[in-house]
Amino acid sequence: MANLADISRLSLDDMSRNSQYMKGFADFVAIGSHDLVPFSEREEQILALHDQLEELRLEVALSEGLENQATEDATISNDNLADQLKRVERGYLESRSAYLLKSSIWESILVTDPTLKAVHSGANATPAERSLHPLIDTRDVLSIAHANLASHLTTMMDDLTMVEAQNIISSKKNRTLADTLLDLTANMQSERAEDVSNAKLRSQLQVLKEETKMSKARWRIMKSVTAAVIVGSGIDWSRNDELRELVLDDEDGPA
């Protein structure tokens, strides 16, 4: 399994090509905090009670927010029921966000002092403070990996945007070529082979007519395949007018 130093040096190229690093990172993430710092039974109980207390505090904050909202909307009628439900939902989300923000600030303040002591106390650190070192190392490595993954995701999104743009350009070219083919087909169909007196020309027109039928069939297949590729690619074609027209257009060309 890769160690902390190896994983902390994990680069975008490593993530893209090196399966060994990916497996090492997966094994590292699978390590739980209990494997790094074993807790006593009493400490386990304290942590469990703390989690329960946080859940109760969250429920109380949400209940108070809903009660305040209900007091403001004392009269409920069918006419404005939808608006009142939206206000209640908004009040619920605001209460939840406010509590989570306050809880996050409180936790940050709570862990800052022991973290600083664990890092800077050196030989004077207590056993409890020294036991925090593995967790601090894990946090730092995960932060680096998260930054690398976020950068990798941004790069992939940029590449996807470029591919979508190229796909739109290709779709325009395909549509232009298809329109040209349909125009040529319409011009050829305007003259019936039977109206041509020259037997040689009449034979050639008949051949061209058969080739046109085959071209129309290939065009229909190409259009269906192109639409299927666009839909299956995951591109958000519904927000692009040209791609949406290409996918939803059921016109098969002139008969």
Coordinates of C-alpha atoms in Angstrom, one line a residue:
M1 CA 0.0 0.0 0.0
A2 CA 1.3 3.5 -0.8
N3 CA 2.4 5.6 2.1
L4 CA 1.6 9.1 3.0
A5 CA 4.5 10.7 1.1
D6 CA 3.7 8.8 -2.1
I7 CA 0.0 9.7 -2.0
S8 CA 0.7 13.4 -1.1
R9 CA 2.8 13.6 -4.3
L10 CA -0.1 12.3 -6.4
S11 CA -0.3 14.3 -9.6
L12 CA -2.9 14.6 -12.4
D13 CA -0.8 12.3 -14.6
D14 CA -0.5 9.8 -11.8
M15 CA -4.3 9.8 -11.4
S16 CA -4.8 9.4 -15.1
R17 CA -2.2 6.6 -15.8
N18 CA -0.9 5.0 -12.6
S19 CA -3.3 2.4 -11.3
Q20 CA -0.9 1.6 -8.5
Y21 CA -1.3 5.0 -7.0
M22 CA -5.0 4.9 -7.5
K23 CA -5.2 1.6 -5.6
G24 CA -2.9 2.9 -2.9
F25 CA -5.1 6.0 -2.5
A26 CA -8.2 3.9 -2.3
D27 CA -6.6 1.7 0.4
F28 CA -5.5 4.8 2.3
V29 CA -9.0 6.3 2.2
A30 CA -10.5 3.0 3.4
I31 CA -8.5 3.4 6.7
G32 CA -10.9 4.6 9.3
S33 CA -10.1 6.9 12.2
H34 CA -10.5 4.0 14.6
D35 CA -7.6 2.2 12.9
L36 CA -5.4 5.3 13.4
V37 CA -6.4 6.3 16.9
P38 CA -8.1 3.6 19.0
F39 CA -10.7 5.1 21.4
S40 CA -11.5 3.7 24.8
E41 CA -15.0 2.6 25.6
R42 CA -15.7 5.8 27.6
E43 CA -14.4 7.9 24.7
E44 CA -16.6 6.0 22.3
Q45 CA -19.6 6.7 24.5
I46 CA -18.8 10.4 24.7
L47 CA -18.5 10.7 20.9
A48 CA -21.8 8.9 20.4
L49 CA -23.5 11.2 22.9
H50 CA -22.0 14.2 21.2
D51 CA -23.4 13.0 17.8
Q52 CA -26.8 12.6 19.4
L53 CA -26.6 16.0 21.0
E54 CA -25.8 17.6 17.6
E55 CA -28.8 15.8 16.0
L56 CA -31.1 17.1 18.7
R57 CA -29.7 20.6 18.4
L58 CA -30.3 20.5 14.7
E59 CA -33.9 19.3 15.2
V60 CA -34.5 22.0 17.8
A61 CA -33.2 24.7 15.4
L62 CA -35.4 23.4 12.6
S63 CA -38.4 23.2 14.8
E64 CA -37.9 26.8 16.0
G65 CA -37.6 28.0 12.4
L66 CA -40.8 26.2 11.4
E67 CA -42.6 27.6 14.4
N68 CA -41.5 31.1 13.6
Q69 CA -42.6 30.7 10.0
A70 CA -46.0 29.2 11.1
T71 CA -46.6 32.2 13.3
E72 CA -46.0 34.6 10.4
D73 CA -48.4 32.5 8.2
A74 CA -51.2 32.1 10.8
T75 CA -53.9 32.2 8.2
I76 CA -53.7 29.6 5.4
S77 CA -55.9 29.7 2.4
N78 CA -56.1 27.6 -0.7
D79 CA -55.3 30.7 -2.8
N80 CA -51.8 31.3 -1.5
L81 CA -51.1 27.8 -0.2
A82 CA -48.3 27.3 -2.8
D83 CA -46.6 30.5 -1.8
Q84 CA -46.8 29.7 1.8
L85 CA -45.3 26.3 1.3
K86 CA -42.4 27.9 -0.6
R87 CA -41.9 30.3 2.3
V88 CA -41.9 27.4 4.8
E89 CA -39.4 25.5 2.7
R90 CA -37.2 28.5 2.4
G91 CA -37.4 29.1 6.1
Y92 CA -36.5 25.5 6.8
L93 CA -33.4 25.7 4.5
E94 CA -32.3 29.0 6.1
S95 CA -32.6 27.6 9.6
R96 CA -30.7 24.5 8.6
S97 CA -27.9 26.5 6.9
A98 CA -27.6 28.9 9.8
Y99 CA -27.3 26.1 12.3
L100 CA -24.8 24.2 10.2
L101 CA -22.7 27.3 9.7
K102 CA -22.7 28.0 13.5
S103 CA -21.9 24.4 14.2
S104 CA -19.0 24.4 11.7
I105 CA -17.5 27.6 13.3
W106 CA -17.8 26.0 16.7
E107 CA -16.1 22.8 15.7
S108 CA -13.3 24.7 14.0
I109 CA -12.7 26.7 17.2
L110 CA -12.8 23.5 19.2
V111 CA -10.3 21.6 17.2
T112 CA -7.8 24.5 16.6
D113 CA -6.1 24.4 20.0
P114 CA -5.4 20.7 20.3
T115 CA -4.3 20.6 16.6
L116 CA -1.8 23.4 17.2
K117 CA -0.5 21.7 20.3
A118 CA -0.1 18.4 18.5
V119 CA 1.9 20.0 15.7
H120 CA 4.1 22.4 17.6
S121 CA 4.5 20.9 21.1
G122 CA 7.1 18.5 20.0
A123 CA 8.6 16.4 22.8
N124 CA 6.3 18.2 25.3
A125 CA 3.2 17.0 23.6
T126 CA 0.9 14.8 25.7
P127 CA 0.1 11.2 24.6
A128 CA -3.4 12.4 23.5
E129 CA -1.9 15.2 21.4
R130 CA 0.7 12.9 19.8
S131 CA -2.1 10.5 18.9
L132 CA -3.6 13.3 16.7
H133 CA -0.6 13.2 14.4
P134 CA -1.9 10.3 12.2
L135 CA -5.3 12.1 11.8
I136 CA -3.6 15.4 10.9
D137 CA -1.5 13.6 8.3
T138 CA -4.6 12.0 6.9
R139 CA -6.4 15.3 6.7
D140 CA -3.5 17.0 4.9
V141 CA -3.2 14.1 2.4
L142 CA -6.9 14.1 1.7
S143 CA -6.8 17.9 1.2
I144 CA -4.0 17.6 -1.3
A145 CA -5.8 14.7 -3.1
H146 CA -9.1 16.7 -3.1
A147 CA -7.3 19.7 -4.7
N148 CA -5.8 17.5 -7.3
L149 CA -9.1 15.9 -8.1
A150 CA -10.8 19.2 -8.3
S151 CA -8.2 20.5 -10.7
H152 CA -8.5 17.3 -12.7
L153 CA -12.3 17.7 -12.8
T154 CA -11.9 21.3 -14.0
T155 CA -9.6 20.2 -16.8
M156 CA -12.0 17.5 -17.9
M157 CA -14.9 19.9 -17.9
D158 CA -12.9 22.3 -20.1
D159 CA -12.1 19.4 -22.5
L160 CA -15.8 18.4 -22.5
T161 CA -16.7 22.0 -23.4
M162 CA -14.3 22.0 -26.3
V163 CA -15.6 18.6 -27.5
E164 CA -19.2 19.9 -27.4
A165 CA -18.2 23.0 -29.4
Q166 CA -16.5 20.8 -32.0
N167 CA -19.5 18.5 -32.1
I168 CA -21.8 21.5 -32.8
I169 CA -19.5 22.6 -35.7
S170 CA -19.5 19.0 -37.1
S171 CA -23.3 18.9 -36.8
K172 CA -23.6 22.1 -38.7
K173 CA -21.4 20.7 -41.5
N174 CA -23.4 17.5 -41.6
R175 CA -26.6 19.5 -41.8
T176 CA -25.2 21.6 -44.6
L177 CA -24.1 18.5 -46.5
A178 CA -27.5 16.8 -45.9
D179 CA -29.3 19.9 -47.3
T180 CA -27.1 19.9 -50.3
L181 CA -27.8 16.3 -50.9
L182 CA -31.6 16.9 -50.6
D183 CA -31.4 19.8 -53.1
L184 CA -29.6 17.7 -55.6
T185 CA -32.1 14.9 -55.1
A186 CA -35.0 17.3 -55.6
N187 CA -33.5 18.6 -58.8
M188 CA -33.0 15.1 -60.1
Q189 CA -36.5 14.1 -59.2
S190 CA -38.0 17.1 -61.1
E191 CA -37.1 15.3 -64.4
R192 CA -38.7 12.0 -64.9
A193 CA -36.6 9.4 -66.7
E194 CA -39.5 8.5 -69.0
D195 CA -39.6 12.1 -70.3
V196 CA -36.1 11.8 -71.8
S197 CA -36.1 10.6 -75.4
N198 CA -32.4 9.6 -75.5
A199 CA -32.2 6.0 -74.4
K200 CA -28.7 6.3 -73.0
L201 CA -29.6 9.4 -70.9
R202 CA -32.7 7.7 -69.8
S203 CA -30.7 4.7 -68.6
Q204 CA -28.2 7.0 -66.8
L205 CA -31.1 8.8 -65.1
Q206 CA -32.5 5.5 -64.0
V207 CA -29.2 4.6 -62.4
L208 CA -28.9 7.9 -60.7
K209 CA -32.5 7.5 -59.4
E210 CA -31.6 4.2 -57.8
E211 CA -28.4 5.7 -56.4
T212 CA -30.5 8.6 -55.0
K213 CA -32.7 6.2 -53.2
M214 CA -29.7 4.5 -51.7
S215 CA -28.2 7.9 -50.7
K216 CA -31.5 8.9 -49.0
A217 CA -31.5 5.6 -47.1
R218 CA -27.9 6.2 -46.0
W219 CA -28.8 9.7 -45.0
R220 CA -31.7 8.5 -42.8
I221 CA -29.3 6.0 -41.2
M222 CA -26.6 8.6 -40.7
K223 CA -29.1 11.0 -39.2
S224 CA -30.5 8.4 -36.8
V225 CA -27.0 7.3 -35.8
T226 CA -25.9 10.9 -35.3
A227 CA -28.9 11.6 -33.1
A228 CA -28.3 8.4 -31.1
V229 CA -24.6 9.3 -30.6
I230 CA -25.5 12.8 -29.4
V231 CA -28.1 11.5 -26.9
G232 CA -25.8 8.7 -25.7
S233 CA -22.8 11.0 -25.3
G234 CA -24.2 12.7 -22.2
I235 CA -24.0 16.1 -23.8
D236 CA -26.7 18.5 -22.7
W237 CA -28.2 18.7 -26.2
S238 CA -31.6 19.9 -24.9
R239 CA -30.1 23.4 -24.2
N240 CA -28.6 23.8 -27.6
D241 CA -31.0 24.7 -30.4
E242 CA -29.1 23.1 -33.2
L243 CA -28.4 19.8 -31.3
R244 CA -32.0 19.7 -30.1
E245 CA -33.3 20.2 -33.7
L246 CA -31.0 17.5 -34.9
V247 CA -32.1 15.0 -32.3
L248 CA -35.9 15.8 -32.3
D249 CA -36.3 16.5 -36.1
D250 CA -38.2 13.5 -37.5
E251 CA -38.0 14.8 -41.1
D252 CA -36.6 12.1 -43.4
G253 CA -36.1 14.4 -46.4
P254 CA -38.2 14.6 -49.5
A255 CA -39.9 11.4 -50.7

